[in-house]
Tab-separated table of C-alpha atoms in Angstrom:
chain	number	residue	atom	x	y	z
N	1	UNK	CA	0.026	-0.140	-0.084
N	2	UNK	CA	1.195	3.560	-0.908
N	3	UNK	CA	0.426	5.441	2.181
N	4	UNK	CA	1.671	8.684	0.794
N	5	UNK	CA	-0.563	8.457	-2.318
N	6	UNK	CA	-3.586	7.424	0.043
N	7	UNK	CA	-3.004	10.461	2.334
N	8	UNK	CA	-2.428	12.909	-0.508
N	9	UNK	CA	-5.670	11.719	-2.066
N	10	UNK	CA	-7.515	11.955	1.241
N	11	UNK	CA	-6.332	15.447	2.070
N	12	UNK	CA	-6.912	16.768	-1.518
N	13	UNK	CA	-10.568	15.539	-1.535
N	14	UNK	CA	-11.399	16.626	2.095
N	15	UNK	CA	-9.557	20.086	2.113
N	16	UNK	CA	-10.564	21.392	-1.406
N	17	UNK	CA	-13.663	23.438	-1.744
N	18	UNK	CA	-16.842	21.523	-1.946
N	19	UNK	CA	-20.657	21.923	-1.063
N	20	UNK	CA	-19.802	21.165	2.520
N	21	UNK	CA	-16.802	23.492	2.941
N	22	UNK	CA	-18.582	26.233	1.185
N	23	UNK	CA	-21.602	26.142	3.543
N	24	UNK	CA	-18.926	25.834	6.585
N	25	UNK	CA	-17.499	28.985	5.485
N	26	UNK	CA	-20.856	30.803	5.152
N	27	UNK	CA	-21.847	29.685	8.428
N	28	UNK	CA	-18.748	30.777	10.131
N	29	UNK	CA	-19.519	34.181	8.763
N	30	UNK	CA	-23.287	34.256	9.908
N	31	UNK	CA	-22.952	32.271	13.087
N	32	UNK	CA	-19.394	32.061	14.118
N	33	UNK	CA	-16.965	29.196	14.657
N	34	UNK	CA	-18.605	27.771	17.769
N	35	UNK	CA	-22.001	27.349	16.429
N	36	UNK	CA	-20.628	26.024	13.012
N	37	UNK	CA	-19.077	23.297	15.060
N	38	UNK	CA	-22.445	21.478	15.300
N	39	UNK	CA	-22.562	21.402	11.392
N	40	UNK	CA	-19.000	20.132	11.345
N	41	UNK	CA	-20.024	17.350	13.832
N	42	UNK	CA	-23.014	16.396	11.593
N	43	UNK	CA	-20.791	16.294	8.470
N	44	UNK	CA	-18.322	14.290	10.297
N	45	UNK	CA	-20.495	11.616	11.742
N	46	UNK	CA	-22.215	11.135	8.105
N	47	UNK	CA	-18.710	11.057	6.494
N	48	UNK	CA	-17.659	8.284	9.079
N	49	UNK	CA	-21.183	6.499	8.488
N	50	UNK	CA	-20.630	6.575	4.668
N	51	UNK	CA	-16.814	5.138	4.993
N	52	UNK	CA	-18.236	2.366	7.214
N	53	UNK	CA	-21.089	1.548	4.984
N	54	UNK	CA	-18.793	1.616	1.831
N	55	UNK	CA	-16.377	-0.682	3.701
N	56	UNK	CA	-18.955	-3.200	4.889
N	57	UNK	CA	-20.945	-3.105	1.730
N	58	UNK	CA	-18.413	-2.792	-0.865
N	59	UNK	CA	-19.266	-5.958	-2.924
N	60	UNK	CA	-23.016	-5.064	-2.896
N	61	UNK	CA	-22.331	-1.451	-3.882
N	62	UNK	CA	-20.214	-2.242	-6.759
N	63	UNK	CA	-23.444	-3.946	-8.409
N	64	UNK	CA	-25.719	-1.073	-7.296
N	65	UNK	CA	-23.445	1.995	-7.989
N	66	UNK	CA	-25.246	3.152	-11.195
N	67	UNK	CA	-28.523	3.438	-9.632
N	68	UNK	CA	-27.144	5.036	-6.301
N	69	UNK	CA	-25.087	7.510	-8.270
N	70	UNK	CA	-27.952	8.673	-10.417
N	71	UNK	CA	-30.280	9.086	-7.305
N	72	UNK	CA	-27.526	10.996	-5.312
N	73	UNK	CA	-26.724	13.069	-8.418
N	74	UNK	CA	-30.337	14.277	-8.621
N	75	UNK	CA	-30.710	14.829	-4.892
N	76	UNK	CA	-27.522	16.275	-4.352
N	77	UNK	CA	-27.766	18.666	-7.223
N	78	UNK	CA	-31.151	19.978	-5.993
N	79	UNK	CA	-29.775	20.429	-2.309
N	80	UNK	CA	-26.885	22.345	-3.635
N	81	UNK	CA	-29.101	24.737	-5.861
N	82	UNK	CA	-31.218	25.358	-2.717
N	83	UNK	CA	-28.035	26.284	-0.701
N	84	UNK	CA	-26.916	28.392	-3.295
N	85	UNK	CA	-30.052	30.280	-3.640
N	86	UNK	CA	-30.110	30.623	0.392
N	87	UNK	CA	-26.455	31.668	0.240
N	88	UNK	CA	-27.350	34.202	-2.593
N	89	UNK	CA	-30.282	35.869	-0.897
N	90	UNK	CA	-28.570	36.213	2.535
N	91	UNK	CA	-28.941	39.495	4.329
N	92	UNK	CA	-26.557	40.787	6.636
N	93	UNK	CA	-24.348	38.410	8.627
N	94	UNK	CA	-25.070	40.062	11.850
N	95	UNK	CA	-28.874	40.042	11.563
N	96	UNK	CA	-29.274	36.505	10.728
N	97	UNK	CA	-29.134	33.304	12.835
N	98	UNK	CA	-28.012	30.326	10.832
N	99	UNK	CA	-30.278	27.214	11.289
N	100	UNK	CA	-28.028	25.511	8.752
N	101	UNK	CA	-25.159	25.577	11.068
N	102	UNK	CA	-26.756	22.750	13.206
N	103	UNK	CA	-25.985	18.854	13.358
N	104	UNK	CA	-28.747	17.559	10.925
N	105	UNK	CA	-28.054	19.781	8.131
N	106	UNK	CA	-24.493	19.027	8.162
N	107	UNK	CA	-25.344	15.373	8.442
N	108	UNK	CA	-27.696	15.474	5.421
N	109	UNK	CA	-25.299	17.515	3.373
N	110	UNK	CA	-22.813	14.907	3.781
N	111	UNK	CA	-25.425	12.087	2.745
N	112	UNK	CA	-26.180	13.952	-0.476
N	113	UNK	CA	-22.924	15.375	-1.261
N	114	UNK	CA	-21.836	13.217	-4.299
N	115	UNK	CA	-18.104	14.281	-3.946
N	116	UNK	CA	-18.318	12.619	-0.550
N	117	UNK	CA	-20.296	9.623	-1.762
N	118	UNK	CA	-17.623	9.211	-4.517
N	119	UNK	CA	-14.775	9.711	-2.280
N	120	UNK	CA	-16.071	7.210	0.412
N	121	UNK	CA	-16.798	4.593	-2.228
N	122	UNK	CA	-13.371	4.662	-3.561
N	123	UNK	CA	-10.879	5.438	-0.840
N	124	UNK	CA	-11.000	2.164	1.265
N	125	UNK	CA	-11.734	-0.240	-1.475
N	126	UNK	CA	-9.126	1.291	-3.855
N	127	UNK	CA	-6.239	2.174	-1.235
N	128	UNK	CA	-6.692	-0.243	1.693
N	129	UNK	CA	-8.672	-3.403	0.973
N	130	UNK	CA	-6.368	-4.773	-1.543
N	131	UNK	CA	-3.780	-4.977	1.173
N	132	UNK	CA	-5.695	-5.374	4.394
N	133	UNK	CA	-8.615	-7.218	5.025
N	134	UNK	CA	-9.022	-7.594	8.924
N	135	UNK	CA	-11.868	-5.728	10.430
N	136	UNK	CA	-9.490	-3.919	12.988
N	137	UNK	CA	-7.207	-2.536	10.203
N	138	UNK	CA	-10.242	-1.578	8.113
N	139	UNK	CA	-11.750	0.224	11.146
N	140	UNK	CA	-8.316	1.878	11.750
N	141	UNK	CA	-8.301	3.234	8.333
N	142	UNK	CA	-12.201	4.519	8.556
N	143	UNK	CA	-11.168	6.373	11.805
N	144	UNK	CA	-7.961	7.868	10.182
N	145	UNK	CA	-9.805	9.107	6.984
N	146	UNK	CA	-12.830	10.537	9.123
N	147	UNK	CA	-10.416	12.239	11.174
N	148	UNK	CA	-8.731	13.753	8.007
N	149	UNK	CA	-12.198	14.850	6.879
N	150	UNK	CA	-12.706	16.389	10.362
N	151	UNK	CA	-9.394	18.431	10.142
N	152	UNK	CA	-10.596	19.564	6.728
N	153	UNK	CA	-13.744	21.032	8.130
N	154	UNK	CA	-11.836	22.825	10.926
N	155	UNK	CA	-9.357	24.205	8.453
N	156	UNK	CA	-12.279	25.911	6.761
N	157	UNK	CA	-13.780	27.073	9.978
N	158	UNK	CA	-10.395	28.618	10.977
N	159	UNK	CA	-10.034	30.194	7.546
N	160	UNK	CA	-13.601	31.762	7.853
N	161	UNK	CA	-12.783	32.864	11.444
N	162	UNK	CA	-9.582	34.523	10.672
N	163	UNK	CA	-10.869	36.347	7.661
N	164	UNK	CA	-14.285	37.096	9.212
N	165	UNK	CA	-14.023	40.899	9.314
N	166	UNK	CA	-12.702	40.922	5.619
N	167	UNK	CA	-15.243	38.583	4.460
N	168	UNK	CA	-18.241	40.611	6.276
N	169	UNK	CA	-16.768	43.701	4.626
N	170	UNK	CA	-17.197	41.992	1.230
N	171	UNK	CA	-20.115	39.813	1.940
N	172	UNK	CA	-22.316	40.280	-1.113
N	173	UNK	CA	-19.400	39.418	-3.286
N	174	UNK	CA	-18.568	36.410	-1.178
N	175	UNK	CA	-22.066	35.140	-1.097
N	176	UNK	CA	-22.378	35.529	-5.055
N	177	UNK	CA	-18.988	33.519	-5.485
N	178	UNK	CA	-20.071	30.713	-2.978
N	179	UNK	CA	-23.568	30.658	-4.464
N	180	UNK	CA	-21.945	30.181	-7.989
N	181	UNK	CA	-19.488	27.588	-6.928
N	182	UNK	CA	-22.421	25.510	-5.540
N	183	UNK	CA	-24.306	26.004	-8.745
N	184	UNK	CA	-21.254	24.855	-10.671
N	185	UNK	CA	-20.828	21.935	-8.291
N	186	UNK	CA	-24.498	20.966	-8.953
N	187	UNK	CA	-24.248	21.317	-12.741
N	188	UNK	CA	-21.021	19.102	-12.645
N	189	UNK	CA	-22.549	16.691	-10.479
N	190	UNK	CA	-25.915	16.379	-12.322
N	191	UNK	CA	-23.891	15.326	-15.505
N	192	UNK	CA	-25.094	18.315	-17.540
N	193	UNK	CA	-21.480	19.266	-18.291
């Protein structure tokens, strides 16, 4: 097993912008880092759950992947478009509370996030299972990947908190850019492009 390649893949996928990371950045701006942690906890639990399910059901999922992917593409794209609309229409950050910064929206976003679904369906089966088959080892790798994902989310919270005043000053531009990134992600995931 090439551990360096495995770690690079995990870090690139979890730390780069995606729907969950964009929502985290937006939530930090509206609700602060502490409140956004609830969203991160939900996203992390769903991320770990998807890794566990992928590991346990790998052979079954391989046969069903096309049907799962089509369903997840549709649901994920619609949810991302909804989030893009909500972010674009946001008013002043100071005057809003953020119900999207809670545990369940974070959890649900991960479950319908095709980037996460594709990652969790490939990382353990591709990098770990060809070399390790014991339950203890597979569990250890699921924990490692989940922690990497959690660190990626925390990085987005820190970035949002450090640059909060700058981002608040340029809020409309930021909201428009984040909304456009979500629309772009939804279009890519839906298979239109």
